[in-house]
Short mmCIF file of C-alpha atoms and ligand atoms in Angstrom, two decimals:
data_model
loop_
_atom_site.label_atom_id
_atom_site.label_comp_id
_atom_site.label_asym_id
_atom_site.label_seq_id
_atom_site.Cartn_x
_atom_site.Cartn_y
_atom_site.Cartn_z
CA UNK A 1 -63.98 -4.48 -21.49
CA UNK A 2 -62.91 -5.60 -24.85
CA UNK A 3 -63.96 -2.43 -27.18
CA UNK A 4 -66.70 -3.11 -29.57
CA UNK A 5 -65.96 -0.30 -32.09
CA UNK A 6 -62.79 1.04 -33.70
CA UNK A 7 -61.42 4.13 -35.81
CA UNK A 8 -58.23 3.50 -37.60
CA UNK A 9 -56.26 6.98 -39.05
CA UNK A 10 -53.48 6.27 -40.94
CA UNK A 11 -51.02 8.85 -42.05
CA UNK A 12 -48.16 8.67 -44.66
CA UNK A 13 -47.47 6.61 -47.57
CA UNK A 14 -49.81 4.08 -49.37
CA UNK A 15 -48.46 1.24 -47.43
CA UNK A 16 -49.60 2.66 -44.49
CA UNK A 17 -52.95 2.84 -45.76
CA UNK A 18 -52.79 -0.63 -47.03
CA UNK A 19 -51.95 -1.71 -43.28
CA UNK A 20 -54.57 0.28 -42.33
CA UNK A 21 -57.20 -1.78 -44.41
CA UNK A 22 -55.51 -4.96 -43.24
CA UNK A 23 -55.62 -3.74 -39.42
CA UNK A 24 -59.60 -3.13 -40.26
CA UNK A 25 -60.39 -6.56 -41.96
CA UNK A 26 -58.39 -8.15 -38.58
CA UNK A 27 -60.67 -6.18 -36.05
CA UNK A 28 -63.41 -6.94 -37.97
CA UNK A 29 -62.72 -10.84 -38.28
CA UNK A 30 -62.85 -10.64 -34.16
CA UNK A 31 -66.26 -9.23 -34.01
CA UNK A 32 -65.23 -5.51 -33.71
CA UNK A 33 -67.17 -2.95 -35.49
CA UNK A 34 -65.83 0.09 -37.52
CA UNK A 35 -67.25 3.07 -35.97
CA UNK A 36 -68.87 5.80 -38.50
CA UNK A 37 -66.73 8.92 -39.21
CA UNK A 38 -68.30 11.06 -36.42
CA UNK A 39 -68.95 8.67 -33.90
CA UNK A 40 -66.65 7.96 -31.06
CA UNK A 41 -64.82 4.64 -31.20
CA UNK A 42 -63.77 2.44 -28.20
CA UNK A 43 -60.50 1.49 -29.73
CA UNK A 44 -58.49 4.19 -31.85
CA UNK A 45 -55.20 2.99 -33.91
CA UNK A 46 -53.15 5.80 -34.95
CA UNK A 47 -51.14 4.45 -37.98
CA UNK A 48 -48.33 6.70 -37.75
CA UNK A 49 -45.49 7.55 -40.36
CA UNK A 50 -41.91 8.70 -39.19
CA UNK A 51 -40.51 9.72 -42.78
CA UNK A 52 -40.49 13.43 -41.53
CA UNK A 53 -40.41 15.04 -38.21
CA UNK A 54 -43.63 16.97 -38.37
CA UNK A 55 -45.39 13.58 -39.09
CA UNK A 56 -44.29 11.99 -35.73
CA UNK A 57 -45.35 15.54 -34.03
CA UNK A 58 -48.45 15.52 -35.64
CA UNK A 59 -49.11 11.70 -34.42
CA UNK A 60 -48.22 12.58 -30.61
CA UNK A 61 -50.60 15.84 -31.08
CA UNK A 62 -53.34 13.47 -31.94
CA UNK A 63 -52.94 11.28 -29.56
CA UNK A 64 -53.30 14.13 -27.14
CA UNK A 65 -56.76 14.98 -28.88
CA UNK A 66 -58.52 11.89 -28.37
CA UNK A 67 -59.24 12.69 -24.63
CA UNK A 68 -63.09 12.99 -24.35
CA UNK A 69 -64.79 16.17 -22.82
CA UNK A 70 -65.74 14.24 -19.78
CA UNK A 71 -61.81 13.26 -19.20
CA UNK A 72 -62.25 9.79 -20.25
CA UNK A 73 -60.26 8.54 -23.46
CA UNK A 74 -60.48 5.47 -25.49
CA UNK A 75 -58.43 2.50 -26.06
CA UNK A 76 -55.18 3.96 -28.00
CA UNK A 77 -53.05 2.00 -30.18
CA UNK A 78 -49.99 3.56 -31.74
CA UNK A 79 -49.16 1.39 -34.95
CA UNK A 80 -46.88 2.05 -37.91
CA UNK A 81 -43.32 3.76 -38.34
CA UNK A 82 -43.33 5.85 -35.27
CA UNK A 83 -44.43 2.80 -32.90
CA UNK A 84 -41.70 1.22 -34.70
CA UNK A 85 -38.75 3.78 -34.20
CA UNK A 86 -40.11 4.79 -30.50
CA UNK A 87 -40.82 1.33 -29.03
CA UNK A 88 -41.71 1.90 -25.18
CA UNK A 89 -40.39 5.40 -25.84
CA UNK A 90 -43.57 6.41 -27.25
CA UNK A 91 -45.78 5.62 -24.46
CA UNK A 92 -43.33 7.35 -21.93
CA UNK A 93 -43.82 10.46 -24.32
CA UNK A 94 -47.66 10.15 -24.14
CA UNK A 95 -48.92 8.08 -21.15
CA UNK A 96 -52.26 8.16 -22.98
CA UNK A 97 -51.04 5.30 -25.31
CA UNK A 98 -51.98 1.71 -24.44
CA UNK A 99 -50.77 -0.44 -27.06
CA UNK A 100 -47.51 0.01 -29.48
CA UNK A 101 -47.47 -2.17 -32.43
CA UNK A 102 -44.97 -1.85 -35.33
CA UNK A 103 -45.51 -2.52 -39.09
CA UNK A 104 -44.60 -6.13 -38.83
CA UNK A 105 -46.31 -6.96 -35.94
CA UNK A 106 -49.80 -6.05 -36.52
CA UNK A 107 -51.27 -9.31 -37.10
CA UNK A 108 -51.13 -9.38 -32.93
CA UNK A 109 -53.35 -6.41 -32.56
CA UNK A 110 -56.44 -8.21 -31.65
CA UNK A 111 -54.43 -10.24 -28.77
CA UNK A 112 -52.93 -6.95 -27.92
CA UNK A 113 -56.16 -5.19 -27.45
CA UNK A 114 -57.46 -7.97 -25.43
CA UNK A 115 -54.54 -7.50 -23.16
CA UNK A 116 -55.02 -3.83 -23.07
CA UNK A 117 -58.46 -4.13 -21.83
CA UNK A 118 -57.28 -6.18 -19.06
CA UNK A 119 -54.96 -3.44 -18.08
CA UNK A 120 -51.62 -4.43 -19.45
CA UNK A 121 -49.92 -2.31 -21.95
CA UNK A 122 -48.33 -4.16 -24.60
CA UNK A 123 -45.60 -3.27 -27.01
CA UNK A 124 -44.27 -5.10 -30.19
CA UNK A 125 -42.31 -4.07 -32.23
CA UNK A 126 -40.38 -7.17 -33.36
CA UNK A 127 -39.35 -8.17 -37.04
CA UNK A 128 -40.35 -11.72 -37.22
CA UNK A 129 -39.14 -14.12 -40.31
CA UNK A 130 -43.11 -15.43 -40.26
CA UNK A 131 -44.93 -13.45 -42.24
CA UNK A 132 -47.61 -11.33 -41.02
CA UNK A 133 -49.63 -11.84 -44.46
CA UNK A 134 -50.36 -15.50 -43.32
CA UNK A 135 -52.20 -14.66 -40.18
CA UNK A 136 -54.26 -12.11 -42.05
CA UNK A 137 -58.18 -13.07 -43.00
CA UNK A 138 -59.31 -13.12 -46.62
CA UNK A 139 -60.02 -10.09 -48.72
CA UNK A 140 -63.31 -9.03 -48.59
CA UNK A 141 -63.64 -5.42 -49.45
CA UNK A 142 -62.01 -3.82 -52.27
CA UNK A 143 -62.17 0.00 -53.63
CA UNK A 144 -62.16 0.06 -57.57
CA UNK A 145 -58.39 0.67 -57.17
CA UNK A 146 -57.00 -1.41 -54.47
CA UNK A 147 -53.66 -1.75 -52.80
CA UNK A 148 -51.64 -4.83 -52.56
CA UNK A 149 -48.38 -4.93 -50.90
CA UNK A 150 -45.89 -7.16 -52.72
CA UNK A 151 -42.70 -5.77 -50.85
CA UNK A 152 -41.44 -4.35 -47.82
CA UNK A 153 -38.29 -2.72 -46.35
CA UNK A 154 -35.46 -1.45 -47.58
CA UNK A 155 -31.42 -2.25 -48.04
CA UNK A 156 -30.55 0.71 -49.80
CA UNK A 157 -29.23 3.07 -46.78
CA UNK A 158 -29.77 6.46 -48.23
CA UNK A 159 -28.42 8.56 -45.71
CA UNK A 160 -31.54 10.68 -44.98
CA UNK A 161 -34.04 7.84 -44.78
CA UNK A 162 -35.36 6.11 -41.62
CA UNK A 163 -37.55 3.03 -43.53
CA UNK A 164 -34.43 0.78 -43.51
CA UNK A 165 -34.75 0.82 -39.92
CA UNK A 166 -38.58 1.17 -39.01
CA UNK A 167 -39.32 -1.18 -42.03
CA UNK A 168 -36.35 -3.46 -41.97
CA UNK A 169 -34.65 -5.16 -44.53
CA UNK A 170 -36.26 -6.06 -48.06
CA UNK A 171 -38.40 -8.73 -47.90
CA UNK A 172 -40.44 -9.83 -50.93
CA UNK A 173 -43.87 -11.82 -50.53
CA UNK A 174 -44.31 -15.16 -52.21
CA UNK A 175 -45.66 -14.84 -56.21
CA UNK A 176 -48.55 -17.64 -55.22
CA UNK A 177 -49.83 -15.21 -52.46
CA UNK A 178 -49.76 -11.98 -54.32
CA UNK A 179 -51.69 -13.76 -57.30
CA UNK A 180 -54.22 -15.16 -54.57
CA UNK A 181 -54.66 -11.75 -52.84
CA UNK A 182 -54.89 -10.24 -56.39
CA UNK A 183 -57.66 -12.47 -57.43
CA UNK A 184 -59.54 -12.16 -54.17
CA UNK A 185 -59.37 -8.16 -54.61
CA UNK A 186 -60.77 -8.65 -58.13
CA UNK A 187 -63.55 -11.18 -56.97
CA UNK A 188 -64.60 -8.37 -54.40
CA UNK A 189 -64.90 -5.37 -56.93
CA UNK A 190 -61.24 -4.23 -57.92
CA UNK A 191 -60.65 -3.21 -61.20
CA UNK A 192 -57.08 -1.72 -60.80
CA UNK A 193 -54.39 -3.10 -58.33
CA UNK A 194 -51.53 -0.92 -57.30
CA UNK A 195 -48.54 -3.18 -56.29
CA UNK A 196 -46.90 -1.61 -53.29
CA UNK A 197 -43.51 -1.79 -51.97
CA UNK A 198 -40.84 0.98 -50.43
CA UNK A 199 -39.00 -0.61 -53.47
CA UNK A 200 -41.38 -2.49 -55.10
CA UNK A 201 -39.29 -2.93 -58.19
CA UNK A 202 -36.73 -4.73 -55.98
CA UNK A 203 -38.96 -7.67 -55.91
CA UNK A 204 -38.04 -10.90 -57.06
CA UNK A 205 -38.86 -14.56 -56.97
CA UNK A 206 -36.75 -17.44 -58.53
CA UNK A 207 -34.39 -14.88 -60.67
CA UNK A 208 -37.78 -13.39 -61.84
CA UNK A 209 -38.52 -9.79 -61.34
CA UNK A 210 -41.68 -6.93 -61.20
CA UNK A 211 -41.80 -7.33 -64.72
CA UNK A 212 -42.92 -11.08 -64.64
CA UNK A 213 -45.13 -10.53 -61.75
CA UNK A 214 -46.66 -7.63 -63.79
CA UNK A 215 -47.12 -10.33 -66.51
CA UNK A 216 -48.67 -12.87 -64.64
CA UNK A 217 -51.44 -10.52 -62.86
CA UNK A 218 -52.14 -8.79 -66.70
CA UNK A 219 -53.06 -12.50 -67.47
CA UNK A 220 -55.98 -12.18 -64.72
CA UNK A 221 -59.46 -11.82 -65.75
CA UNK A 222 -61.43 -8.98 -64.65
CA UNK A 223 -58.07 -6.86 -63.68
CA UNK A 224 -57.99 -3.79 -66.26
CA UNK A 225 -55.15 -1.85 -64.77
CA UNK A 226 -52.03 -2.15 -63.07
CA UNK A 227 -49.83 0.35 -61.40
CA UNK A 228 -46.73 0.19 -58.76
CA UNK A 229 -45.08 2.12 -56.48
CA UNK A 230 -42.41 3.26 -55.24
CA UNK A 231 -39.31 2.76 -57.31
CA UNK A 232 -35.50 2.80 -56.82
CA UNK A 233 -33.44 3.64 -60.14
CA UNK A 234 -31.27 1.15 -59.49
CA UNK A 235 -33.65 -1.53 -60.01
CA UNK A 236 -35.41 -0.19 -62.95
CA UNK A 237 -34.13 -3.25 -65.10
CA UNK A 238 -34.64 -3.56 -68.94
CA UNK A 239 -37.45 -6.17 -68.61
CA UNK A 240 -39.64 -3.61 -66.30
CA UNK A 241 -39.03 -1.03 -68.92
CA UNK A 242 -39.94 -3.08 -72.03
CA UNK A 243 -43.24 -4.15 -69.90
CA UNK A 244 -43.98 -0.31 -70.24
CA UNK A 245 -44.34 -0.72 -74.09
CA UNK A 246 -45.78 -4.22 -74.03
CA UNK A 247 -48.30 -4.85 -71.24
CA UNK A 248 -51.46 -2.89 -72.11
CA UNK A 249 -52.88 -3.19 -68.70
CA UNK A 250 -49.52 -1.79 -67.09
CA UNK A 251 -50.61 2.24 -67.08
CA UNK A 252 -48.44 4.74 -68.58
CA UNK A 253 -47.42 6.54 -65.34
CA UNK A 254 -43.97 5.96 -63.50
CA UNK A 255 -43.15 7.13 -60.28
CA UNK A 256 -39.11 7.39 -59.92
CA UNK A 257 -37.86 9.49 -57.23
CA UNK A 258 -34.36 11.27 -57.96
CA UNK A 259 -34.08 13.37 -55.03
CA UNK A 260 -31.53 15.64 -56.00
CA UNK A 261 -30.22 16.68 -59.52
CA UNK A 262 -26.71 17.02 -58.06
CA UNK A 263 -24.12 14.17 -58.44
CA UNK A 264 -22.24 15.56 -55.42
CA UNK A 265 -25.45 15.46 -53.37
CA UNK A 266 -26.90 12.54 -54.85
CA UNK A 267 -23.32 10.75 -53.49
CA UNK A 268 -23.73 11.99 -50.03
CA UNK A 269 -27.19 10.51 -49.98
CA UNK A 270 -25.77 7.39 -51.00
CA UNK A 271 -28.29 6.95 -54.02
CA UNK A 272 -25.83 5.11 -55.96
CA UNK A 273 -27.04 6.72 -59.28
CA UNK A 274 -26.29 9.41 -61.09
CA UNK A 275 -28.31 12.31 -62.64
CA UNK A 276 -27.14 10.94 -66.18
CA UNK A 277 -28.09 7.59 -65.65
CA UNK A 278 -31.37 8.70 -63.86
CA UNK A 279 -32.23 10.19 -66.80
CA UNK A 280 -31.07 7.73 -69.47
CA UNK A 281 -33.67 5.26 -67.60
CA UNK A 282 -36.71 7.82 -68.36
CA UNK A 283 -35.42 8.01 -71.85
CA UNK A 284 -35.79 4.49 -72.13
CA UNK A 285 -39.14 4.14 -70.77
CA UNK A 286 -40.09 7.24 -72.94
CA UNK A 287 -38.88 5.60 -75.85
CA UNK A 288 -41.17 2.38 -75.37
CA UNK A 289 -44.21 4.33 -73.91
CA UNK A 290 -44.09 7.95 -75.44
CA UNK A 291 -46.94 9.07 -73.58
CA UNK A 292 -45.92 8.23 -69.82
CA UNK A 293 -46.61 10.30 -67.11
CA UNK A 294 -43.44 10.85 -65.24
CA UNK A 295 -43.30 11.83 -61.31
CA UNK A 296 -40.55 11.90 -58.79
CA UNK A 297 -39.66 12.85 -55.50
CA UNK A 298 -37.17 15.55 -54.44
CA UNK A 299 -35.61 16.77 -51.14
CA UNK A 300 -34.37 20.26 -50.84
CA UNK A 301 -31.91 21.72 -48.35
CA UNK A 302 -29.86 18.20 -47.96
CA UNK A 303 -26.69 19.07 -45.60
CA UNK A 304 -24.01 20.89 -47.70
CA UNK A 305 -26.58 21.34 -50.68
CA UNK A 306 -25.49 24.67 -52.14
CA UNK A 307 -27.45 27.39 -54.27
CA UNK A 308 -25.78 26.02 -57.63
CA UNK A 309 -26.58 22.37 -56.74
CA UNK A 310 -30.31 23.20 -56.03
CA UNK A 311 -30.40 24.89 -59.39
CA UNK A 312 -29.35 21.32 -60.90
CA UNK A 313 -32.46 19.80 -59.31
CA UNK A 314 -34.64 22.56 -61.19
CA UNK A 315 -32.77 21.85 -64.23
CA UNK A 316 -33.63 18.29 -63.72
CA UNK A 317 -37.30 19.30 -63.37
CA UNK A 318 -37.15 21.28 -66.55
CA UNK A 319 -35.35 18.34 -68.50
CA UNK A 320 -38.22 15.84 -67.37
CA UNK A 321 -41.25 18.08 -67.62
CA UNK A 322 -42.62 15.64 -64.76
CA UNK A 323 -46.54 15.22 -64.96
CA UNK A 324 -46.63 15.30 -61.01
CA UNK A 325 -43.88 15.43 -58.31
CA UNK A 326 -43.45 15.20 -54.80
CA UNK A 327 -41.08 17.57 -52.55
CA UNK A 328 -39.73 17.46 -49.18
CA UNK A 329 -37.61 20.00 -46.76
CA UNK A 330 -34.88 17.74 -45.59
CA UNK A 331 -35.69 16.71 -42.08
CA UNK A 332 -32.86 15.00 -39.81
CA UNK A 333 -34.06 11.80 -38.67
CA UNK A 334 -32.51 10.38 -35.52
CA UNK A 335 -30.10 7.87 -36.02
CA UNK A 336 -29.38 8.33 -39.94
CA UNK A 337 -26.05 9.36 -41.08
CA UNK A 338 -27.09 12.60 -42.87
CA UNK A 339 -28.59 13.85 -39.25
CA UNK A 340 -24.97 13.86 -37.91
CA UNK A 341 -23.50 15.95 -40.96
CA UNK A 342 -22.15 19.27 -40.92
CA UNK A 343 -23.71 21.88 -42.65
CA UNK A 344 -27.32 21.43 -41.77
CA UNK A 345 -29.22 24.10 -44.24
CA UNK A 346 -30.90 26.92 -42.39
CA UNK A 347 -35.00 26.86 -42.38
CA UNK A 348 -35.22 30.08 -44.68
CA UNK A 349 -33.15 28.60 -47.07
CA UNK A 350 -35.12 25.81 -47.03
CA UNK A 351 -38.45 27.31 -47.44
CA UNK A 352 -37.27 29.45 -49.99
CA UNK A 353 -35.88 26.41 -52.27
CA UNK A 354 -38.90 24.60 -51.75
CA UNK A 355 -41.38 26.94 -52.97
CA UNK A 356 -39.49 27.49 -56.37
CA UNK A 357 -39.04 24.13 -56.82
CA UNK A 358 -42.85 23.65 -56.49
CA UNK A 359 -43.43 26.51 -58.60
CA UNK A 360 -41.60 24.57 -61.33
CA UNK A 361 -43.18 21.22 -60.74
CA UNK A 362 -46.36 23.00 -60.60
CA UNK A 363 -45.72 24.74 -64.15
CA UNK A 364 -44.77 21.27 -65.77
CA UNK A 365 -47.87 19.63 -63.96
CA UNK A 366 -50.39 22.17 -65.50
CA UNK A 367 -48.61 21.83 -69.13
CA UNK A 368 -48.68 18.18 -68.90
CA UNK A 369 -52.34 18.51 -67.78
CA UNK A 370 -53.21 20.95 -70.79
CA UNK A 371 -51.27 18.86 -73.14
CA UNK A 372 -54.01 16.10 -72.68
CA UNK A 373 -57.13 18.46 -73.63
CA UNK A 374 -58.98 16.70 -76.43
CA UNK A 375 -57.55 13.33 -75.89
CA UNK A 376 -59.85 10.38 -76.02
CA UNK A 377 -59.17 8.00 -72.91
CA UNK A 378 -60.72 5.73 -70.59
CA UNK A 379 -61.42 6.89 -67.00
CA UNK A 380 -62.24 4.29 -64.02
CA UNK A 381 -64.58 5.79 -61.70
CA UNK A 382 -64.00 5.70 -58.18
CA UNK A 383 -66.43 8.02 -55.95
CA UNK A 384 -69.06 10.74 -56.32
CA UNK A 385 -68.04 14.24 -56.71
CA UNK A 386 -69.00 17.28 -55.04
CA UNK A 387 -72.17 18.20 -57.73
CA UNK A 388 -74.85 16.20 -58.14
CA UNK A 389 -74.51 13.77 -61.27
CA UNK A 390 -70.81 14.14 -61.03
CA UNK A 391 -68.18 11.46 -60.46
CA UNK A 392 -64.56 11.40 -59.83
CA UNK A 393 -62.28 8.90 -61.42
CA UNK A 394 -58.59 8.69 -62.61
CA UNK A 395 -57.15 8.79 -66.31
CA UNK A 396 -54.40 6.09 -67.21
CA UNK A 397 -51.77 9.17 -66.28
CA UNK A 398 -53.26 8.94 -62.71
CA UNK A 399 -54.85 12.60 -63.26
CA UNK A 400 -58.22 13.11 -61.35
CA UNK A 401 -61.13 13.31 -63.69
CA UNK A 402 -64.17 14.81 -62.97
CA UNK A 403 -67.17 13.88 -65.09
CA UNK A 404 -70.63 13.96 -65.46
CA UNK A 405 -72.20 10.27 -66.03
CA UNK A 406 -74.53 7.63 -64.58
CA UNK A 407 -71.37 5.21 -64.33
CA UNK A 408 -70.98 4.15 -60.70
CA UNK A 409 -67.61 3.15 -58.95
CA UNK A 410 -65.90 0.60 -60.81
CA UNK A 411 -67.14 1.31 -63.98
CA UNK A 412 -64.36 2.31 -67.00
CA UNK A 413 -66.06 4.90 -69.14
CA UNK A 414 -65.08 6.56 -72.52
CA UNK A 415 -64.47 10.13 -71.96
CA UNK A 416 -62.71 13.21 -73.89
CA UNK A 417 -60.73 15.33 -71.84
CA UNK A 418 -61.89 18.66 -72.23
CA UNK A 419 -60.31 20.96 -69.62
CA UNK A 420 -57.39 21.20 -67.33
CA UNK A 421 -56.87 22.46 -64.01
CA UNK A 422 -53.96 22.48 -61.95
CA UNK A 423 -54.51 19.32 -60.25
CA UNK A 424 -57.24 17.68 -62.09
CA UNK A 425 -59.23 17.50 -65.43
CA UNK A 426 -62.43 17.73 -66.47
CA UNK A 427 -64.00 14.75 -68.89
CA UNK A 428 -67.02 14.44 -71.16
CA UNK A 429 -68.77 11.13 -71.41
CA UNK A 430 -68.38 9.87 -75.21
CA UNK A 431 -70.70 6.77 -75.12
CA UNK A 432 -73.56 9.42 -74.68
CA UNK A 433 -72.44 11.50 -77.89
CA UNK A 434 -72.28 7.96 -79.61
CA UNK A 435 -75.55 6.50 -78.68
N1 5AD B 1 -36.57 14.27 -45.04
C1 5AD B 1 -37.34 14.85 -46.05
N2 5AD B 1 -37.82 14.01 -47.06
C2 5AD B 1 -37.18 12.73 -46.87
N3 5AD B 1 -37.74 11.71 -47.69
C3 5AD B 1 -37.22 10.26 -47.12
N4 5AD B 1 -36.64 11.19 -45.88
C4 5AD B 1 -36.78 12.15 -46.03
C5 5AD B 1 -36.35 12.94 -45.00
N5 5AD B 1 -35.41 12.49 -43.86
C6 5AD B 1 -38.72 11.69 -49.04
C7 5AD B 1 -38.09 10.93 -50.35
C8 5AD B 1 -38.53 9.98 -50.39
C9 5AD B 1 -40.29 10.28 -49.82
C10 5AD B 1 -41.04 9.07 -49.46
O1 5AD B 1 -39.73 10.96 -48.79
O2 5AD B 1 -38.06 11.92 -50.95
O3 5AD B 1 -38.74 9.67 -51.69
FE1 SF4 B 2 -43.88 6.87 -43.59
FE2 SF4 B 2 -41.73 5.53 -44.67
FE3 SF4 B 2 -43.36 4.55 -42.80
FE4 SF4 B 2 -44.37 5.00 -45.27
S1 SF4 B 2 -42.44 3.53 -44.88
S2 SF4 B 2 -45.42 5.38 -43.31
S3 SF4 B 2 -43.24 6.68 -45.57
S4 SF4 B 2 -42.35 6.27 -42.54
#
């Protein structure tokens, strides 16, 4: 029987969130309806992430938990990067899985659901040259801050990373399609667009790079804010740096992963930049946009990392004074060069390093938040807060701001930041006082 209702659960990066939204629109356009949060669904799509070991394990245990009390189960589709990496093997690990669909093949999901409903167990992890985007229905819903994938895949081959294997080679979407989708998102309520790609700043068309795309987007009426994530230092060209100083809609926030503060480790990671070249980029960005909030990614316990090399990572954190940062324990991914390296680091050492790194990051994050107290700025309202009358939105520096206001999601309001927590800010609406 063809399912009537569906649920999609996305894990991992923002690109998966975007893909999850697109799959929902696709199923919706074929007459299926999203089940309520607490309701049972006929079809459950687990849109998985493979970047670290635990995420994949979590996906399998989530599959197991879909069995209902009466022993029955919904139709289950394994999508995303675990699906891509494991292919048919995923179904052997969990016979409850009916459909395996990779990130480049999900435009086929509705057909595969039909096949599965008639007893087949389809697998599609092809990476076709024809863009899945062409097969998608038009955008009809958008959050105030909407994701838009402009580029997928990666050619960098950092030695720890599965992405070049799960998402394939770098491929950019055509400029015209991106602008069309941006306009459609704005028409259905978006005020901010977050451009997504595994290597978003590698996007280019006819010699023009991301900076040129951002400048074209900035000309669209109604688009108030632009962000992009995630970037590689080597693709941070001067045009993009200049855009941070010149394009008003480009928000003062940059997520630029460095991974390690040791040149030797960076070399074995095949990062093809040095600590110094990374810091020079950030200096340039700061010189055109002094208030920019900087963010990064770090891996601790990469094979062979010594205590001294780890301390160099802490020094980078202190040198940059990140406004936020993500840090991870190294996780060996099957098939990647680093997984076969000698000198894998003991778990206890990794735990200890991660804790020390996170303490240092939290220290700078709190300091950044405190430094904004008293700042008059604007907040894009995204959703209701926990208390009545309270709303939550984002500052230009991507801080969550709690504010008492009658404004609704999608409105941009004038706020004075009055209090700083470790993870969020409290704001006071200014229009009220001015009235
Ligand atoms: N182990 C730990 N962290 C990883 N990342 C990518 N691959 C691994 C891995 N094998 C981290 C990097 C990257 C972020 C998305 O995830 O820091 O920037
Ligand atoms: Fe996870 Fe990478 Fe896939 Fe995103 S692209 S879901 S981070 S493995």
